Amino acid sequence: EELFRSSDYVIDKIVVRGRLERDTAPIDSFFIYICTSGEVTITTPFGSERLRKAQTLLIPAEESDVVIEGEGDLLEVYMQA
């Protein structure tokens, strides 16, 4: 669900209930994930990180395959091309 869009960046709300696969390559931007409730694990080819409420993770633009698993809500922030 898109919450905000400007000429520079987008903020989406993502509800995770199980497993979610994201292909971020077409967007060509870094991604910031902010956990607003629950607990999720975010996995890329370079490793995994667990996020709980109020924790944040930066995914570099080079990492295009992102898997999010768990039960929680996230804000996803990225730059527009």
XYZ file of N, CA and C in Angstrom:
243
model
N 0.855 -1.173 0.000
C 0.000 0.000 0.000
C 0.901 1.237 0.000
N 0.729 2.081 -0.993
C 1.540 3.290 -1.081
C 1.012 4.337 -0.101
N 1.904 4.838 0.755
C 1.524 5.848 1.738
C 1.908 7.255 1.303
N 3.039 7.360 0.567
C 3.533 8.678 0.175
C 4.401 8.546 -1.071
N 4.301 9.539 -1.951
C 5.164 9.600 -3.135
C 5.523 11.058 -3.379
N 6.804 11.315 -3.559
C 7.271 12.647 -3.940
C 8.076 12.509 -5.224
N 8.659 13.577 -5.660
C 9.492 13.495 -6.857
C 10.798 12.741 -6.583
N 11.130 12.537 -5.312
C 12.387 11.884 -4.948
C 12.246 10.478 -4.387
N 11.220 10.222 -3.585
C 11.140 8.922 -2.926
C 9.692 8.471 -2.723
N 9.564 7.172 -2.372
C 8.267 6.530 -2.149
C 8.308 5.844 -0.790
N 7.191 5.884 -0.072
C 7.035 5.131 1.175
C 5.826 4.217 1.008
N 6.065 2.906 1.149
C 5.007 1.905 1.075
C 4.855 1.225 2.424
N 3.631 0.799 2.719
C 3.392 -0.055 3.889
C 3.286 -1.486 3.376
N 4.025 -2.390 4.017
C 4.008 -3.800 3.646
C 3.531 -4.606 4.846
N 2.490 -5.397 4.647
C 1.981 -6.295 5.675
C 2.524 -7.688 5.354
N 3.278 -8.254 6.284
C 3.899 -9.566 6.076
C 3.191 -10.585 6.952
N 2.651 -11.606 6.310
C 2.010 -12.716 7.005
C 2.493 -13.994 6.338
N 3.692 -14.413 6.713
C 4.294 -15.582 6.078
C 5.546 -15.192 5.314
N 5.532 -15.450 4.001
C 6.731 -15.225 3.158
C 6.366 -14.282 2.017
N 7.253 -13.329 1.767
C 7.065 -12.346 0.706
C 8.385 -12.199 -0.043
N 8.366 -12.378 -1.358
C 9.570 -12.219 -2.176
C 9.478 -10.908 -2.937
N 10.548 -10.123 -2.900
C 10.590 -8.814 -3.561
C 11.757 -8.790 -4.537
N 11.477 -8.456 -5.793
C 12.531 -8.235 -6.783
C 12.703 -6.727 -6.902
N 13.730 -6.204 -6.286
C 13.924 -4.753 -6.239
C 14.772 -4.228 -7.398
N 15.299 -5.113 -8.251
C 16.191 -4.698 -9.344
C 15.570 -3.657 -10.277
N 14.298 -3.788 -10.688
C 13.741 -2.796 -11.619
C 13.704 -1.365 -11.064
N 13.729 -1.226 -9.755
C 13.631 0.101 -9.144
C 14.993 0.790 -9.087
N 16.078 0.027 -9.024
C 17.441 0.568 -9.034
C 17.661 1.622 -7.951
N 17.381 1.236 -6.714
C 17.548 2.128 -5.567
C 17.907 1.297 -4.342
N 18.474 1.955 -3.360
C 18.588 1.314 -2.044
C 17.178 1.219 -1.465
N 16.997 0.360 -0.460
C 15.713 0.230 0.231
C 15.959 0.343 1.726
N 15.070 1.024 2.397
C 15.087 1.088 3.856
C 13.816 0.406 4.345
N 13.980 -0.568 5.231
C 12.838 -1.245 5.836
C 12.775 -0.870 7.307
N 11.618 -0.396 7.748
C 11.388 -0.021 9.139
C 10.271 -0.906 9.668
N 10.545 -1.675 10.692
C 9.536 -2.551 11.278
C 8.661 -1.732 12.236
N 7.367 -1.689 11.959
C 6.446 -0.916 12.803
C 5.646 -1.793 13.757
N 5.624 -3.107 13.517
C 4.992 -4.045 14.455
C 5.422 -5.460 14.114
N 5.354 -6.332 15.102
C 5.687 -7.732 14.894
C 7.171 -7.980 14.779
N 7.498 -9.072 14.051
C 8.896 -9.483 13.869
C 9.032 -10.159 12.506
N 10.031 -9.745 11.741
C 10.283 -10.330 10.424
C 11.769 -10.613 10.260
N 12.086 -11.498 9.343
C 13.457 -11.754 8.944
C 13.586 -11.367 7.479
N 14.573 -10.533 7.176
C 14.816 -10.089 5.813
C 16.107 -10.746 5.338
N 15.997 -11.467 4.203
C 17.117 -12.225 3.670
C 17.452 -11.742 2.267
N 18.744 -11.543 2.014
C 19.264 -11.236 0.679
C 20.348 -12.274 0.383
N 20.891 -12.286 -0.825
C 21.989 -13.217 -1.101
C 23.201 -13.030 -0.183
N 23.275 -11.906 0.524
C 24.432 -11.615 1.367
C 24.202 -11.872 2.853
N 22.989 -12.319 3.230
C 22.753 -12.616 4.632
C 21.330 -12.330 5.064
N 21.075 -12.528 6.367
C 19.751 -12.335 6.951
C 19.837 -11.453 8.181
N 18.769 -10.699 8.403
C 18.655 -9.871 9.614
C 17.236 -9.969 10.130
N 17.104 -10.102 11.432
C 15.796 -10.103 12.071
C 15.468 -8.689 12.524
N 14.256 -8.246 12.227
C 13.799 -6.924 12.653
C 12.607 -7.061 13.575
N 12.632 -6.294 14.653
C 11.496 -6.171 15.576
C 11.026 -4.724 15.538
N 9.914 -4.457 16.172
C 9.329 -3.119 16.173
C 10.388 -2.056 16.472
N 10.398 -0.999 15.653
C 11.273 0.171 15.768
C 12.686 -0.070 15.239
N 12.976 -1.237 14.675
C 14.294 -1.489 14.093
C 14.267 -1.225 12.591
N 15.424 -0.870 12.048
C 15.543 -0.448 10.653
C 16.682 -1.194 9.972
N 16.505 -1.463 8.672
C 17.533 -2.137 7.886
C 17.677 -1.438 6.540
N 18.918 -1.177 6.136
C 19.219 -0.594 4.830
C 19.700 -1.702 3.897
N 19.060 -1.811 2.733
C 19.463 -2.782 1.715
C 20.086 -1.994 0.557
N 21.362 -2.219 0.241
C 21.995 -1.505 -0.872
C 21.328 -1.838 -2.211
N 21.445 -0.952 -3.163
C 20.829 -1.143 -4.480
C 21.348 -2.393 -5.184
N 22.552 -2.819 -4.893
C 23.136 -3.990 -5.536
C 22.443 -5.291 -5.156
N 21.720 -5.306 -4.051
C 21.049 -6.526 -3.586
C 19.604 -6.500 -4.084
N 19.322 -7.290 -5.125
C 18.015 -7.187 -5.772
C 17.010 -8.248 -5.351
N 17.448 -9.359 -4.791
C 16.526 -10.408 -4.361
C 16.348 -10.326 -2.851
N 15.159 -9.932 -2.429
C 14.872 -9.748 -1.012
C 13.704 -10.660 -0.630
N 13.894 -11.455 0.423
C 12.829 -12.312 0.947
C 12.519 -11.843 2.360
N 11.237 -11.603 2.633
C 10.797 -11.161 3.958
C 9.878 -12.242 4.508
N 10.195 -12.710 5.721
C 9.394 -13.766 6.341
C 9.036 -13.384 7.756
N 7.856 -13.809 8.204
C 7.426 -13.575 9.569
C 6.028 -13.009 9.623
N 5.767 -12.333 10.713
C 4.471 -11.706 10.962
C 4.747 -10.295 11.442
N 4.495 -9.319 10.589
C 4.751 -7.948 10.999
C 4.394 -6.949 9.916
N 4.506 -5.685 10.265
C 4.249 -4.592 9.337
C 5.536 -3.798 9.158
N 5.797 -3.406 7.905
C 7.005 -2.658 7.568
C 6.655 -1.404 6.792
N 7.507 -0.409 6.939
C 7.537 0.702 5.993
C 8.720 0.440 5.074
N 8.501 0.598 3.767
C 9.545 0.412 2.776
C 9.773 1.754 2.094
N 11.011 2.247 2.142
C 11.342 3.547 1.575
C 12.397 3.345 0.494
N 12.171 3.975 -0.683
C 13.154 3.887 -1.752
C 13.097 5.134 -2.619
N 14.195 5.388 -3.343
C 14.297 6.533 -4.231
C 13.644 6.211 -5.564
N 13.009 7.215 -6.155
C 12.440 7.053 -7.494
C 13.510 7.297 -8.539
N 13.411 6.576 -9.626
C 14.374 6.754 -10.729
C 13.997 7.966 -11.561
